[in-house]
Structures are given as structure tokens and as C-alpha cells.
Short mmCIF file of C-alpha atoms (C1' of nucleotides) and ligand atoms in Angstrom, two decimals:
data_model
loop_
_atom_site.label_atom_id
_atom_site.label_comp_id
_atom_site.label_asym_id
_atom_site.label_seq_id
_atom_site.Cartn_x
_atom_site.Cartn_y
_atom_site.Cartn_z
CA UNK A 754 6.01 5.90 10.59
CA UNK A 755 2.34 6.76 9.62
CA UNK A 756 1.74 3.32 9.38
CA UNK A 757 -1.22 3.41 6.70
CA UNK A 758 -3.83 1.03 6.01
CA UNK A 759 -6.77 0.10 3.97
CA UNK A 760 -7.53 3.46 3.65
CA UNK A 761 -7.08 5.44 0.87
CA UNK A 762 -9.42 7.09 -1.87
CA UNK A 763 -9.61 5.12 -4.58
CA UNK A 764 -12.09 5.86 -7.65
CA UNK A 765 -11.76 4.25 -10.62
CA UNK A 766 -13.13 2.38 -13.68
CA UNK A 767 -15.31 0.50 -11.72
CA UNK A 768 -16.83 3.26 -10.27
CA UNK A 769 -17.35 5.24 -13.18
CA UNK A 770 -18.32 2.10 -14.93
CA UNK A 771 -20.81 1.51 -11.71
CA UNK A 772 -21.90 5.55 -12.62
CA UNK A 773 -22.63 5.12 -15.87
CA UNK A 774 -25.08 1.80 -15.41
CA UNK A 775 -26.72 3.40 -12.33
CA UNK A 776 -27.65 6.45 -14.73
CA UNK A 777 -28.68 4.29 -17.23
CA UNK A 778 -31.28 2.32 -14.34
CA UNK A 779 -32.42 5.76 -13.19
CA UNK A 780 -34.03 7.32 -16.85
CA UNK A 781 -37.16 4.83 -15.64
CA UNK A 782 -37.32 3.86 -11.84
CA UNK A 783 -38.99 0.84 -10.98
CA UNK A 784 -37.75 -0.90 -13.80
CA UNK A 785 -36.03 -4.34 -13.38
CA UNK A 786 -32.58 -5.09 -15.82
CA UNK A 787 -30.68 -8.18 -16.20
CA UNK A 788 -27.24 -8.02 -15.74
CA UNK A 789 -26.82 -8.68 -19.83
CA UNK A 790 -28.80 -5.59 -20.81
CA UNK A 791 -27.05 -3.28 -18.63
CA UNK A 792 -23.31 -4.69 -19.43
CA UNK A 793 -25.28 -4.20 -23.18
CA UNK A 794 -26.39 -0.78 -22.70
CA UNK A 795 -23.64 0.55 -20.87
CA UNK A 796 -20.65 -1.64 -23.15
CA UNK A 797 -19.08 -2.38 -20.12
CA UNK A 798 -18.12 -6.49 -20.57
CA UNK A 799 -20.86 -8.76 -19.10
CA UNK A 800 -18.64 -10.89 -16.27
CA UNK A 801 -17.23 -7.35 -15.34
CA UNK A 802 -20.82 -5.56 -15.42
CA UNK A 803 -21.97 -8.73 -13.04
CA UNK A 804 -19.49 -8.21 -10.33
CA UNK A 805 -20.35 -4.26 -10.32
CA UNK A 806 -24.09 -4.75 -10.11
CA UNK A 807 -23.42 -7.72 -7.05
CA UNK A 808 -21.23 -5.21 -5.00
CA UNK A 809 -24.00 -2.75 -5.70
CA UNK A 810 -26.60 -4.75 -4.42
CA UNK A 811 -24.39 -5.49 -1.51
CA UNK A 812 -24.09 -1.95 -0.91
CA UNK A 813 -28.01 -1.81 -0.89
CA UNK A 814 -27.74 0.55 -4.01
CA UNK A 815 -29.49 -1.95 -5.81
CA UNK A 816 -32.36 -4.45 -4.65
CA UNK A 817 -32.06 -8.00 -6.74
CA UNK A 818 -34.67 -10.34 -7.82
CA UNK A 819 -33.19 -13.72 -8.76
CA UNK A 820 -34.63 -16.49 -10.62
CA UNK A 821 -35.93 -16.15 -14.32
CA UNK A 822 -37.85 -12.68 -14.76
CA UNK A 823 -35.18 -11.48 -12.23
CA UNK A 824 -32.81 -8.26 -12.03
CA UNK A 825 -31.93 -5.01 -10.71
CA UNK A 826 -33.56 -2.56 -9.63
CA UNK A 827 -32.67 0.75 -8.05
CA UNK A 828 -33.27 0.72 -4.13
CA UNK A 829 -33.95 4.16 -3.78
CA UNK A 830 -35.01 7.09 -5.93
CA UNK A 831 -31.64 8.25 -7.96
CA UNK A 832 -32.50 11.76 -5.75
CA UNK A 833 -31.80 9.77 -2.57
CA UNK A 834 -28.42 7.97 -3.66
CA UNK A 835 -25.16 9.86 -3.04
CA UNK A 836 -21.92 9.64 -5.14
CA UNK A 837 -20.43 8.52 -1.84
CA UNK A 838 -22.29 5.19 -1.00
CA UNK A 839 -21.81 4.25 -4.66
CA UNK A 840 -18.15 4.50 -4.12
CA UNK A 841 -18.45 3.11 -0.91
CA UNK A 842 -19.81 0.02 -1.81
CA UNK A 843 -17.62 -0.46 -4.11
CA UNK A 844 -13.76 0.53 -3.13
CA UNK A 845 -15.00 0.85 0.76
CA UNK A 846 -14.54 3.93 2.95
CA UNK A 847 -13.62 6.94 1.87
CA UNK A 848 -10.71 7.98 3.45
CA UNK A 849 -7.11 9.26 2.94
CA UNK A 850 -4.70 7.49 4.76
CA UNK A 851 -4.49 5.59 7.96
CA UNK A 852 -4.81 7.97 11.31
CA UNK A 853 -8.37 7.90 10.76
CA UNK A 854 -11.30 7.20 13.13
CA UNK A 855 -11.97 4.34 13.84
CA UNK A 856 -8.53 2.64 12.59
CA UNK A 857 -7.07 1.14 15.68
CA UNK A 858 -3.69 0.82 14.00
CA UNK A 859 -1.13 2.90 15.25
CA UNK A 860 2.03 4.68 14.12
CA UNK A 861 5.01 3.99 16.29
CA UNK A 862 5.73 8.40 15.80
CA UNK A 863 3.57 9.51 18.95
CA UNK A 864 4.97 13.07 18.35
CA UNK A 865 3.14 12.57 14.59
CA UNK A 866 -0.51 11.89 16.14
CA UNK A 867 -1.22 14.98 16.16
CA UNK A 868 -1.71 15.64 12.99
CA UNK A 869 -4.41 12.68 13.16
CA UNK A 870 -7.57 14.65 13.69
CA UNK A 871 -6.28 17.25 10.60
CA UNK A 872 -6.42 14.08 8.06
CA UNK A 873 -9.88 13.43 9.99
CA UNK A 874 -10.67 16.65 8.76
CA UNK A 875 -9.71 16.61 5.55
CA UNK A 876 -11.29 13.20 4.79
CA UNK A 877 -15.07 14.70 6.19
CA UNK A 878 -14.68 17.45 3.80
CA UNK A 879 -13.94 14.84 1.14
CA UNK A 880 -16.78 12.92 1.87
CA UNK A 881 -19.29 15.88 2.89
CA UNK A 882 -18.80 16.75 -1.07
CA UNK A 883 -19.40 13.18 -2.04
CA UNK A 884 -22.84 13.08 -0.52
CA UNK A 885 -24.16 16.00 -2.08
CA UNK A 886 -24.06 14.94 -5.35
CA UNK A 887 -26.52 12.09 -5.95
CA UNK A 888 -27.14 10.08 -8.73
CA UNK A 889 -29.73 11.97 -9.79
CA UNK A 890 -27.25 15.22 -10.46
CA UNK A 891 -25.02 12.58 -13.01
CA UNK A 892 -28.01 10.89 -14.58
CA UNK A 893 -29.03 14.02 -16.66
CA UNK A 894 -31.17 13.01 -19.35
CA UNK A 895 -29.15 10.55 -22.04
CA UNK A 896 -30.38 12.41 -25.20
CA UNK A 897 -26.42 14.47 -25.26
CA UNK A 898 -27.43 18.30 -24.48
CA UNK A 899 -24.83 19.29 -26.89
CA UNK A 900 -21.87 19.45 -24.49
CA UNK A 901 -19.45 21.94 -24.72
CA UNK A 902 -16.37 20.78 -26.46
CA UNK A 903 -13.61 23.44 -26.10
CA UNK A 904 -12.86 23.78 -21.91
CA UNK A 905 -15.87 23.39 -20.23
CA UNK A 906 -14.85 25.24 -17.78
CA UNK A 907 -18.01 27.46 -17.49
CA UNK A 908 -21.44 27.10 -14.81
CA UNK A 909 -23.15 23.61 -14.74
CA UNK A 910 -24.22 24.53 -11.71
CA UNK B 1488 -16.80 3.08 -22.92
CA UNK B 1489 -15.56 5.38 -20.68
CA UNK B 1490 -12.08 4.97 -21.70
CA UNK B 1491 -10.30 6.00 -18.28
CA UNK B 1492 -7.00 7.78 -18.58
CA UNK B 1493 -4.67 8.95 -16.31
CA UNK B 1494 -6.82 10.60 -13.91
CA UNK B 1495 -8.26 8.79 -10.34
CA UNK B 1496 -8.15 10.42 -7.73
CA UNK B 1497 -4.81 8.35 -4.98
CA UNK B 1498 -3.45 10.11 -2.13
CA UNK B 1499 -1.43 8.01 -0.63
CA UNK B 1500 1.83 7.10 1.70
CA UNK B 1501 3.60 9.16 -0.67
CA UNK B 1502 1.23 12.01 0.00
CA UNK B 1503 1.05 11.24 3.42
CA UNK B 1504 4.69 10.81 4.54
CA UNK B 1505 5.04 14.40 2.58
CA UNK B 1506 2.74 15.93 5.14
CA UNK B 1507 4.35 14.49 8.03
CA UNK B 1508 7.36 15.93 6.51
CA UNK B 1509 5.86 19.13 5.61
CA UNK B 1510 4.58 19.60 8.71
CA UNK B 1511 8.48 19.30 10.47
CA UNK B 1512 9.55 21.69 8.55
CA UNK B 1513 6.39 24.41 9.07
CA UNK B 1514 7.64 24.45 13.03
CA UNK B 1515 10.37 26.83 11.98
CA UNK B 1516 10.03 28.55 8.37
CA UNK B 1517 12.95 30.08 7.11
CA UNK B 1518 15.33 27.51 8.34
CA UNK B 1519 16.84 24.77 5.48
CA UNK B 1520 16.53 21.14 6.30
CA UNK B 1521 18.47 18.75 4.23
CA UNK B 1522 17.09 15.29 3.10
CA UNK B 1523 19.11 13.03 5.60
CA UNK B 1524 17.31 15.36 8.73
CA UNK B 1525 14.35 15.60 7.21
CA UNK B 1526 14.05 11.52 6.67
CA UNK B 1527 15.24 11.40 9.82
CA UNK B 1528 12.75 13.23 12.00
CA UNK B 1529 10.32 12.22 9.70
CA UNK B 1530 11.05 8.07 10.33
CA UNK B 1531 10.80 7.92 6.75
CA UNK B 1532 13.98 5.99 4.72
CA UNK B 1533 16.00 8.23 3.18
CA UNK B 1534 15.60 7.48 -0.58
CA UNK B 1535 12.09 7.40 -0.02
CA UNK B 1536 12.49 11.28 1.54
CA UNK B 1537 14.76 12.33 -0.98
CA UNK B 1538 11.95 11.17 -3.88
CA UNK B 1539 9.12 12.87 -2.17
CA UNK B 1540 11.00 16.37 -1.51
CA UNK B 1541 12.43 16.05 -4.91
CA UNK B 1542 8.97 16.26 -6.24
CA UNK B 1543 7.69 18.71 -4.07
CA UNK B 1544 10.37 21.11 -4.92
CA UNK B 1545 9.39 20.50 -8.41
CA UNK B 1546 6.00 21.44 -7.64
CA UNK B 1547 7.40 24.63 -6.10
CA UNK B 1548 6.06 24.02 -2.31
CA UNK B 1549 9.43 23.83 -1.29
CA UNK B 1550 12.13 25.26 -2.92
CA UNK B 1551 15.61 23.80 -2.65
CA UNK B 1552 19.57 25.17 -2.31
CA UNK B 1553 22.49 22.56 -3.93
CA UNK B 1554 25.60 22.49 -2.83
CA UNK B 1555 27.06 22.02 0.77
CA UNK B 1556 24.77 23.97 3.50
CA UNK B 1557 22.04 23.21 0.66
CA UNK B 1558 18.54 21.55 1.53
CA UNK B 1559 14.94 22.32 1.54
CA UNK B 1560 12.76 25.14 2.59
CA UNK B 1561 9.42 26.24 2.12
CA UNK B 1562 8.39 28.06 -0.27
CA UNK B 1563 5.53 30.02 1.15
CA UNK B 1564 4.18 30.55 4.51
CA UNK B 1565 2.57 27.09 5.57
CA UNK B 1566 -1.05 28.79 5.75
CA UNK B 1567 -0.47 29.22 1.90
CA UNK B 1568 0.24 25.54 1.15
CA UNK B 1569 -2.84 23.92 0.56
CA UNK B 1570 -3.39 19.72 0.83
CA UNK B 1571 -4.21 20.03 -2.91
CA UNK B 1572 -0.97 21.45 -3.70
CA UNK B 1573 0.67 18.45 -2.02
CA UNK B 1574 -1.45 16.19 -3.59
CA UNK B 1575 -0.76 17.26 -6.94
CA UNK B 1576 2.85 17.50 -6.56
CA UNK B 1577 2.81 14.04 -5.89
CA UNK B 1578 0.19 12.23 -7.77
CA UNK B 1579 -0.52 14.13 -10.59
CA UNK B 1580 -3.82 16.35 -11.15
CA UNK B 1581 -6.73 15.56 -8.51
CA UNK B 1582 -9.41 14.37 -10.12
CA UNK B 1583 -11.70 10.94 -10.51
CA UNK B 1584 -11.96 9.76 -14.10
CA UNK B 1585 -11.73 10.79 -17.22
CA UNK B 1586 -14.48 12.43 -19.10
CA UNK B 1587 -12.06 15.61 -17.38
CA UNK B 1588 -12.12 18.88 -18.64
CA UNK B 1589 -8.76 19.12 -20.37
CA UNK B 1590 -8.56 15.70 -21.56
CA UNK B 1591 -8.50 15.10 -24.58
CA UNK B 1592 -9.69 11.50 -24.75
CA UNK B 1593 -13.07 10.89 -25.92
CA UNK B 1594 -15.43 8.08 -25.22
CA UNK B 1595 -16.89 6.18 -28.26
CA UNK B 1596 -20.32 6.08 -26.33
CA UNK B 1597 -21.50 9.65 -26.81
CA UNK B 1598 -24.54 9.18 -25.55
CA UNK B 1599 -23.00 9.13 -22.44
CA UNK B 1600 -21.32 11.73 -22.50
CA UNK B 1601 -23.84 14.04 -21.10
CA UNK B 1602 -22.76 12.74 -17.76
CA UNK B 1603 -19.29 14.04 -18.18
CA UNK B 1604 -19.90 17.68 -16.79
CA UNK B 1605 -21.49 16.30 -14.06
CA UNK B 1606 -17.69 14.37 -12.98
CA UNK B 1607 -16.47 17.22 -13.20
CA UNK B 1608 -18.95 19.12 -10.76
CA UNK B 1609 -17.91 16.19 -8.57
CA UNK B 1610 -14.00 17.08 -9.20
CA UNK B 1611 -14.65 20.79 -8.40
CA UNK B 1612 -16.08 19.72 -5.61
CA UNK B 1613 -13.61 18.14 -4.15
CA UNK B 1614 -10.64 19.81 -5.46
CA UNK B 1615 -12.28 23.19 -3.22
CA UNK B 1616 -12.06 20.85 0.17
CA UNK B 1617 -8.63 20.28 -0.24
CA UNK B 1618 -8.13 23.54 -1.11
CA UNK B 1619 -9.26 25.11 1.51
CA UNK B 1620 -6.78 22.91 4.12
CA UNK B 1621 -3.59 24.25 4.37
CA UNK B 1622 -0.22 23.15 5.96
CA UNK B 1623 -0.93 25.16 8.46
CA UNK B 1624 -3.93 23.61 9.77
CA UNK B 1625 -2.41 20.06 9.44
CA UNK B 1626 0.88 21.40 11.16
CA UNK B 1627 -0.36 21.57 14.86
CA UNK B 1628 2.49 22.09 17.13
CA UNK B 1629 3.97 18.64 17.45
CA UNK B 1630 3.92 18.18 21.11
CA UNK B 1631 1.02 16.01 20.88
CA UNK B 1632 -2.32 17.57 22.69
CA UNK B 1633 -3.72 14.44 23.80
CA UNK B 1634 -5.10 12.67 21.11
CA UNK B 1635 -8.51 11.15 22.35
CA UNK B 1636 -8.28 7.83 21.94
CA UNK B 1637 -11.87 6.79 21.46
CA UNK B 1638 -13.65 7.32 18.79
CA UNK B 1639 -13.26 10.62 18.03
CA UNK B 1640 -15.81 11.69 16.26
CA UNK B 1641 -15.92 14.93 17.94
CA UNK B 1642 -15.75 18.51 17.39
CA UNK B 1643 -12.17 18.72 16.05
CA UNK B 1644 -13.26 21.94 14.22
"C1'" DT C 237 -41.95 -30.92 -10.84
"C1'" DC C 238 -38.45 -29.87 -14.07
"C1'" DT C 239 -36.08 -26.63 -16.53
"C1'" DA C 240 -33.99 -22.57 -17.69
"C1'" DA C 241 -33.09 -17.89 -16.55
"C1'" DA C 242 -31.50 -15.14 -13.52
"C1'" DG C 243 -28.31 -13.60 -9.37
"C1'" DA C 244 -24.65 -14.89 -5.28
"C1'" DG C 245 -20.26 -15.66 -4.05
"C1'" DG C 246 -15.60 -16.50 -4.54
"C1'" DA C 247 -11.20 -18.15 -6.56
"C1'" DC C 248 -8.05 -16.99 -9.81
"C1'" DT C 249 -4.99 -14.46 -13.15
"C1'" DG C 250 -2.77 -10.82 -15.87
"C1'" DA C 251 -1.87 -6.13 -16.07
"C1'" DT C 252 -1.01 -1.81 -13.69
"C1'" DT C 253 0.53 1.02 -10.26
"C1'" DT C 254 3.07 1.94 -6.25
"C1'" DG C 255 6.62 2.27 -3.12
"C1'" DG C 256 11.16 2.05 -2.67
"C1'" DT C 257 16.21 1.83 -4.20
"C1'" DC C 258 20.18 3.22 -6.69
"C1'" DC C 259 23.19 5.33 -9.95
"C1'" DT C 260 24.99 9.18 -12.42
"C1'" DA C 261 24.88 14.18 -13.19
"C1'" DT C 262 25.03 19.00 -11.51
"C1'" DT C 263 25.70 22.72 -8.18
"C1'" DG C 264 27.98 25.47 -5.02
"C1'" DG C 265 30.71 26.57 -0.62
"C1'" DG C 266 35.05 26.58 1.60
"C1'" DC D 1173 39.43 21.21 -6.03
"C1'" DC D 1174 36.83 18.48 -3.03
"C1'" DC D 1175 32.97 17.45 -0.50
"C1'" DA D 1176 28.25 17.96 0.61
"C1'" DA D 1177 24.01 18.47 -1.23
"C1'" DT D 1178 20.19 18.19 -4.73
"C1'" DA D 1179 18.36 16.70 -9.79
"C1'" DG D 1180 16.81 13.35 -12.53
"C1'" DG D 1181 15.88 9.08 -13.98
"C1'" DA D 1182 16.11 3.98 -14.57
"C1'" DC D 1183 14.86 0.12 -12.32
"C1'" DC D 1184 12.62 -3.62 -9.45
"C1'" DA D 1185 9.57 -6.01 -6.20
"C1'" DA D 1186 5.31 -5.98 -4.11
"C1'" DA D 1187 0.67 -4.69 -3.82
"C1'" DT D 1188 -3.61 -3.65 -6.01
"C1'" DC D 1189 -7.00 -3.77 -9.48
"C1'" DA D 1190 -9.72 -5.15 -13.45
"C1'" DG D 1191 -11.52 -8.73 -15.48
"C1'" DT D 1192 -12.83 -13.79 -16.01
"C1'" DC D 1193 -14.80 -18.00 -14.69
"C1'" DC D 1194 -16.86 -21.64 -12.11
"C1'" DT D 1195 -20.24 -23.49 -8.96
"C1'" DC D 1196 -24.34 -22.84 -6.11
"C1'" DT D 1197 -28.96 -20.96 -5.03
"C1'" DT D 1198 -33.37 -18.94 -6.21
"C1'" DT D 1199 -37.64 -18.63 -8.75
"C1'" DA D 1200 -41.00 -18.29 -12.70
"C1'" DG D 1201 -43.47 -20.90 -15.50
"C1'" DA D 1202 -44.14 -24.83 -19.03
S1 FES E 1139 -1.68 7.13 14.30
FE1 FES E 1139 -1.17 8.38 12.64
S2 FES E 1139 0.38 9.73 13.24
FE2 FES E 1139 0.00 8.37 14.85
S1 FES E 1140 -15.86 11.40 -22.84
FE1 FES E 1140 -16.59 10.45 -21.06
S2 FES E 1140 -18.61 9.77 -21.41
FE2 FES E 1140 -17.81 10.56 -23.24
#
DNA sequence: TCTAAAGAGGACTGATTTGGTCCTATTGGG
DNA sequence: CCCAATAGGACCAAATCAGTCCTCTTTAGA
């Protein structure tokens, strides 16, 4: 059977939490927070806003200065980071299921392997629509430009 | 804070064995399959097969006959099934986080909120990729055309 | 040169979510 | 009628995730 492994797309509160700090960070680039502000700012819980902003840096989303005076800082202008490396760094690759490149595990179904480069397929166009977006699309300006309550179904963008 | 519902985005084995089983039953359309061939073919244990069809009949991709000689069958042509179709029949409504248009639950920061349309841009976006793969594209004839084994990265469409 | 303010890195735990099983209807053909 | 199927849930065990905490390293500056 398809045998599956690591892989599978997983988004979730720590993303979105990892969104919302980011956009926070991007209103004035160059500017060093401390982890406390930012869990502050962004009322995500401190120890949880700590381990967000490490796996960022990790993920070279963030640079860090320790020691007093020290912080985050964004590595990159918000325009240059993609929706996709901050998920990346922080529920790995992006991917569906197992049968994708690179996974070396292998389903016992030979007949099934075919369908192997079609879940290939489907995870690039996944991820092609991940990188468009960059931070800089979510981080529109915080002052709330009266967002349509009732189905916002209509044009941003 | 962002107050997460329902919504994250989770294809997984469920999804997955589905398409394998999906894909079985696009060689020959028309014919009715019942749960013990289906699990069968599929290497997938029975209960497990009869939980997965169950739900895709309910999401009307397949649509199912009781009674002796009953089963499964398609319900469309496979190039009308889209991956998204699948996906939602099994895990519920694609989409990332909350802050969805739809739900109902509403954040207590509102001055985050602004960033809410732009989730959604990111939902749209990747709701359209799966929507534009269909069973039939994953449903390549199932004797296997040698699958390259390294790294392939290449052209597959 | 000492101290305190930061981040790094991991171990750990409780809560959710999944995957998987099973049991009891209901349906329909022969 | 009976048997072969599906429908629909309840249920459980295992995996995963969110969240916390503790200890170590780095660095500014008194
Ligand atoms: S490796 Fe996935 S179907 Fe064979
Ligand atoms: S409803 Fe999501 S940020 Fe407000």
C-alpha cells in the first residue's frame, strides 16, 4: 500500500500564528523585536511565540541577535519572503503524501507507481501557489481597511 | 488571537488510498465494484475501504447501488473528478486557517484582521490547483510506464 | 569582569486528530 | 425470505501537535 511518510500538508496555528508576527515585523523593516514584544503584540503566549520565532530563524526567515539589546529581525524584505518557506520552516516540505521526489520509501503496489509522478504534480502546483504570495501580500497595512463582513467573496486581487 | 477553527488544510492516507482506489475504478467506468474488490485491488483493509467509499459516495463522486449485485461506481466521467473534490469528500473544506470566508468565528484582535482576505487569496489559490487535476490525469493506465527512479524532477508535464 | 537580557536547543506533556475497527440498520435481488 | 451489499455511527489506539519549561550560550554595558 501507498506506504506514506512524513509528507503531508500541514498548516496550522503555528503557521498562522508565525503569519501574523511576521506581518507585524514587516510594518518597519530593519527593526529588531524581542521575543516578549512580539508574543505581546501579536497575543500569541510568550514560550509558544519563542519556539515560532527559533524555527523561523532556523528557516533563515528571521536573522537573530542574542545577548541583551538582541532580537529578530526580518532576513529579507517581506517582498522577497514567500508563504511557502514560512510554512516550510515550520511544518517542513510541502507535500501531499509519500510517492514524492525524493522519498526513497517505497510502496510494495508496483502496479500503483504510476500514479507517483501525478501526486508530483499536484504537490508543484501546490507549492507554485505558495510562492507567489509573499509576506508582503498578507502584511497589508494594520490600521483594519474596513473589511467586508457579509461573504467576502468579491476581488482582493 | 487568531482563534483557529476547523479549517487546515490535511490530505492525507485517507485521501490518498481514495485515489489509488479511484483510480482502479476509472480503468473501466460504467462497471460496479463492490467494497471487498475494491479493498482488495486497492491493498487497502477492508473497513478502512468501506469508510473511505462510504464518504465519497456521500460526496457524490461515486454513487453507490445496495443490495446484492450492489457496489460503487463513478459518478461522472474521471476527467470531471477533480483532486479537490476528493479532498473535500474526505477532509472537510480545503482551506488553511480560519479567518475563512464563511466562518463565522471572529478573532478578538481586529486589528489583525486586515490580513484575513489575504488567507483567503492564499486558499483560492490553492483550491484552483487542485481543481484543475482531475482523476483522469492521476489515473494513468496502471501498467506502470517505467517510473524513473532517480530523482525525477523532470518534465512529467 | 560581572551581570542581566536576550536567544538556542531540546525534553516533556496534555490535548487533538487520525486511522482503523466494529456493530447495527437498511436496501434490494433472486 | 434470505443473503449480499451499503449506510451510518460509535468507538478505540496511535500518532501528531501545541504549548511549556529547563538549561546553556551569547553579548551589551555598568
Ligand atoms: S511509491 Fe507510491 S505508489 Fe509506489
Ligand atoms: S477573524 Fe482572523 S484575524 Fe480576525
Amino acid at each position: 500500500m501507498v506506504l506514506l511518510g512524513r509528507y503531508v500538508i500541514r498548516l496550522s496555528k503555528l503557521t498562522d500564528y508565525a503569519v501574523v508576527m511576521l506581518s507585524y515585523m514587516a510594518a518597519r523593516e530593519g527593526e529588531v523585536y524581542t521575543t516578549a514584544r512580539l508574543a505581546q503584540r501579536s497575543a500569541v503566549p510568550e514560550p509558544t511565540a519563542a519556539k515560532i520565532l527559533k524555527s523561523l530563524a532556523r528557516g533563515s526567515i528571521l536573522v537573530s541577535q542574542r545577548g541583551s539589546n538582541g532580537g529578530y529581525e526580518l532576513a529579507r524584505p517581506a517582498a522577497e519572503i514567500t508563504v511557502a518557506e514560512i510554512i516550510v520552516a515550520l511544518d517542513g516540505p510541502i507535500a501531499l503524501a509519500a510517492c514524492v521526489e525524493g522519498s526513497s520509501d517505497h510502496c510494495g503496489v508496483e502496479q500503483l507507481c504510476s500514479m507517483r509522478g501525478n501526486w508530483n504534480r499536484v504537490n508543484r502546483a501546490i507549492r507554485d501557489a505558495l510562492e507567489d504570495i509573499t509576506l508582503a501580500d498578507m502584511a497589508v497595512p494594520f490600521v483594519a481597511p474596513a473589511v467586508v463582513e457579509t461573504r467576502p467573496e468579491q476581488g482582493l486581487r
